[in-house]
XYZ file of N, CA and C in Angstrom:
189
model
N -83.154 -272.932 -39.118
C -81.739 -273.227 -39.086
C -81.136 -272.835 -37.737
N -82.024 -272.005 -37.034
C -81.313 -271.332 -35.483
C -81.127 -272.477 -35.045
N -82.271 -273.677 -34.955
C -82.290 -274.220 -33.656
C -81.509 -275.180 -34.081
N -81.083 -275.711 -35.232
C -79.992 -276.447 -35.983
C -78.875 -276.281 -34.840
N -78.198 -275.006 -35.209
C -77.167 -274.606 -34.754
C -76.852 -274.368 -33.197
N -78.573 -274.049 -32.514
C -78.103 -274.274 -31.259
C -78.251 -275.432 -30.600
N -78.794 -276.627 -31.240
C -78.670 -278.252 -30.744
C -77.066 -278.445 -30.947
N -76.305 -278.684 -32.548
C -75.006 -278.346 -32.373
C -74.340 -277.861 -31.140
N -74.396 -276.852 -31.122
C -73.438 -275.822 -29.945
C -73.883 -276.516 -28.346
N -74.962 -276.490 -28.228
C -75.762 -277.328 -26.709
C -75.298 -279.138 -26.723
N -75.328 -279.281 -27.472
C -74.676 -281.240 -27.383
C -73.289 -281.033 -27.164
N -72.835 -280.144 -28.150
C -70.739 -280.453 -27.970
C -70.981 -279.981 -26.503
N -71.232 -278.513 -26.774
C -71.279 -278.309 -24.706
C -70.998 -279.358 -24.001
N -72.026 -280.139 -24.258
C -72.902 -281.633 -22.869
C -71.564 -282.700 -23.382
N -71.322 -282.457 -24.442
C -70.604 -283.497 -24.534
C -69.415 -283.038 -23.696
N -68.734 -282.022 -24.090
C -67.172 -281.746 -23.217
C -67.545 -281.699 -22.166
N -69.014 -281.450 -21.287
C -68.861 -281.747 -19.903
C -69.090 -283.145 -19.290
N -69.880 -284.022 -20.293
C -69.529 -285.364 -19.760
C -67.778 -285.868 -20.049
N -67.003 -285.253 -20.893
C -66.247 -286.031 -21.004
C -65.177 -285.689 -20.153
N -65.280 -284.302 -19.449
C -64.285 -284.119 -18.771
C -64.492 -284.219 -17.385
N -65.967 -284.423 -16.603
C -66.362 -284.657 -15.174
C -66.820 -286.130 -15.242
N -67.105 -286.386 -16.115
C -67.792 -288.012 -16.097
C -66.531 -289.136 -16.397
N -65.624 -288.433 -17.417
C -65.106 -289.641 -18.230
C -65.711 -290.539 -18.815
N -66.819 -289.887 -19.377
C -67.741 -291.435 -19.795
C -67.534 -291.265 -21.507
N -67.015 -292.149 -22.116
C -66.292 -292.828 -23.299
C -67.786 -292.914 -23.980
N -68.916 -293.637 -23.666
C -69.552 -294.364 -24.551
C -70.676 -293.410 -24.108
N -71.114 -292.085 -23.515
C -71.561 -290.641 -23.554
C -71.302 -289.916 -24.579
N -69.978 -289.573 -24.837
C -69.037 -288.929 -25.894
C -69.459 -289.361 -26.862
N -69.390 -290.606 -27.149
C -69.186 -290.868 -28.486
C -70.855 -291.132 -28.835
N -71.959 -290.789 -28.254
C -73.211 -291.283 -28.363
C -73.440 -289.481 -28.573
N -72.923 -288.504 -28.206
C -73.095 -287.196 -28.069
C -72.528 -287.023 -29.687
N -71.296 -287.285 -29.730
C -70.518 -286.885 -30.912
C -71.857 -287.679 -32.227
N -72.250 -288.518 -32.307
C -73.457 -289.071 -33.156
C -74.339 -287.998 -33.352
N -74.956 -287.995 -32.340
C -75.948 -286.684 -32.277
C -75.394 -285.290 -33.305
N -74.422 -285.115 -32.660
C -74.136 -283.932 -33.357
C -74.093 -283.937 -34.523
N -73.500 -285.033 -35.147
C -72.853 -285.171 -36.515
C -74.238 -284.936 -37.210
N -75.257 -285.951 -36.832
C -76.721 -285.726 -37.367
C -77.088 -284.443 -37.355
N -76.970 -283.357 -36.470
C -77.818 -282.320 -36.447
C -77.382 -281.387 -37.248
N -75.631 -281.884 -37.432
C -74.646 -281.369 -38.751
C -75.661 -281.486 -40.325
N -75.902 -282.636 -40.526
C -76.308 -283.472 -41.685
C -78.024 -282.105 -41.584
N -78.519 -282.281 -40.369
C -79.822 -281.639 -40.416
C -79.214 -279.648 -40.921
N -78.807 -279.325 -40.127
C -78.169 -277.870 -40.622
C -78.491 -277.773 -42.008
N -77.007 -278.764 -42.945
C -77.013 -278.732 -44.174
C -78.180 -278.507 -45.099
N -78.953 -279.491 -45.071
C -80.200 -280.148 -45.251
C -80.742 -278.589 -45.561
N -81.537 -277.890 -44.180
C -82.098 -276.765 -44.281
C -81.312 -275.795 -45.036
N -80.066 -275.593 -44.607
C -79.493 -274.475 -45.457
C -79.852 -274.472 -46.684
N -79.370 -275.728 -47.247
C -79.606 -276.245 -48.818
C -81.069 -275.892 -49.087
N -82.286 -276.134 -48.787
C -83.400 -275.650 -49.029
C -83.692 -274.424 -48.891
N -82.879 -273.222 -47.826
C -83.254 -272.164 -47.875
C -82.280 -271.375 -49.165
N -81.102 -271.627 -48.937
C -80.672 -271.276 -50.032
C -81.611 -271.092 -51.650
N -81.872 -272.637 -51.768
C -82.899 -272.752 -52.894
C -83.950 -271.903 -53.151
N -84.849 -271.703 -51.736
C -85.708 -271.340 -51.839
C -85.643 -269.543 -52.349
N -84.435 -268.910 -51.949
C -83.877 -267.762 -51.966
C -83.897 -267.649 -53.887
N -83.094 -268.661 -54.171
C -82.845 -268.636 -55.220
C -83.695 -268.678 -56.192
N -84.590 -269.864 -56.490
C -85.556 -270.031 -57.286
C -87.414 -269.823 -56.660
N -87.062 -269.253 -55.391
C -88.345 -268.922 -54.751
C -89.473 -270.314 -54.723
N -90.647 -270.008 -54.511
C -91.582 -271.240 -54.617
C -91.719 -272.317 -55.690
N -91.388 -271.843 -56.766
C -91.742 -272.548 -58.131
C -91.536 -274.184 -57.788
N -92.491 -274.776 -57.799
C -92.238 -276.255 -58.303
C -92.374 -277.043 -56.622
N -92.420 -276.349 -55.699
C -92.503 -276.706 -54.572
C -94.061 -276.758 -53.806
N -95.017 -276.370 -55.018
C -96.452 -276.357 -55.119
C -97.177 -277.683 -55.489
N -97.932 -278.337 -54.972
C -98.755 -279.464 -55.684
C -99.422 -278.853 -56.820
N -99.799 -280.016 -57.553
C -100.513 -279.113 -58.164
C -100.857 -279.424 -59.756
């Protein structure tokens, strides 16, 4: 989940610096994508670690 959060934090970065030295519109909004995904990815893991916290391995075994 670290590296979740530091793709998040490292794209908005890149993004506010293209948008404020570049002005580039269609950067931004290709950055802001990214992020939103790595949002969706965060969740994703949390939700499984959470789980995993919760109900531990059970059922997550082949078998």
């Amino acid at each position: 989940m670290k590296s979740e959060t530091e793709a998040v934090e490292m794209y908005s970065k890149w993004s506010l610096e293209v948008i404020t030295t570049e002005r580039d519109i269609g950067t931004e909004q290709l950055f802001k994508k990214v992020v939103m995904e790595e949002e969706k990815h965060f969740e994703i893991f949390e939700t499984e670690f959470l789980n995993l916290q919760k109900f531990g391995q059970q059922g997550t075994e082949k078998g």
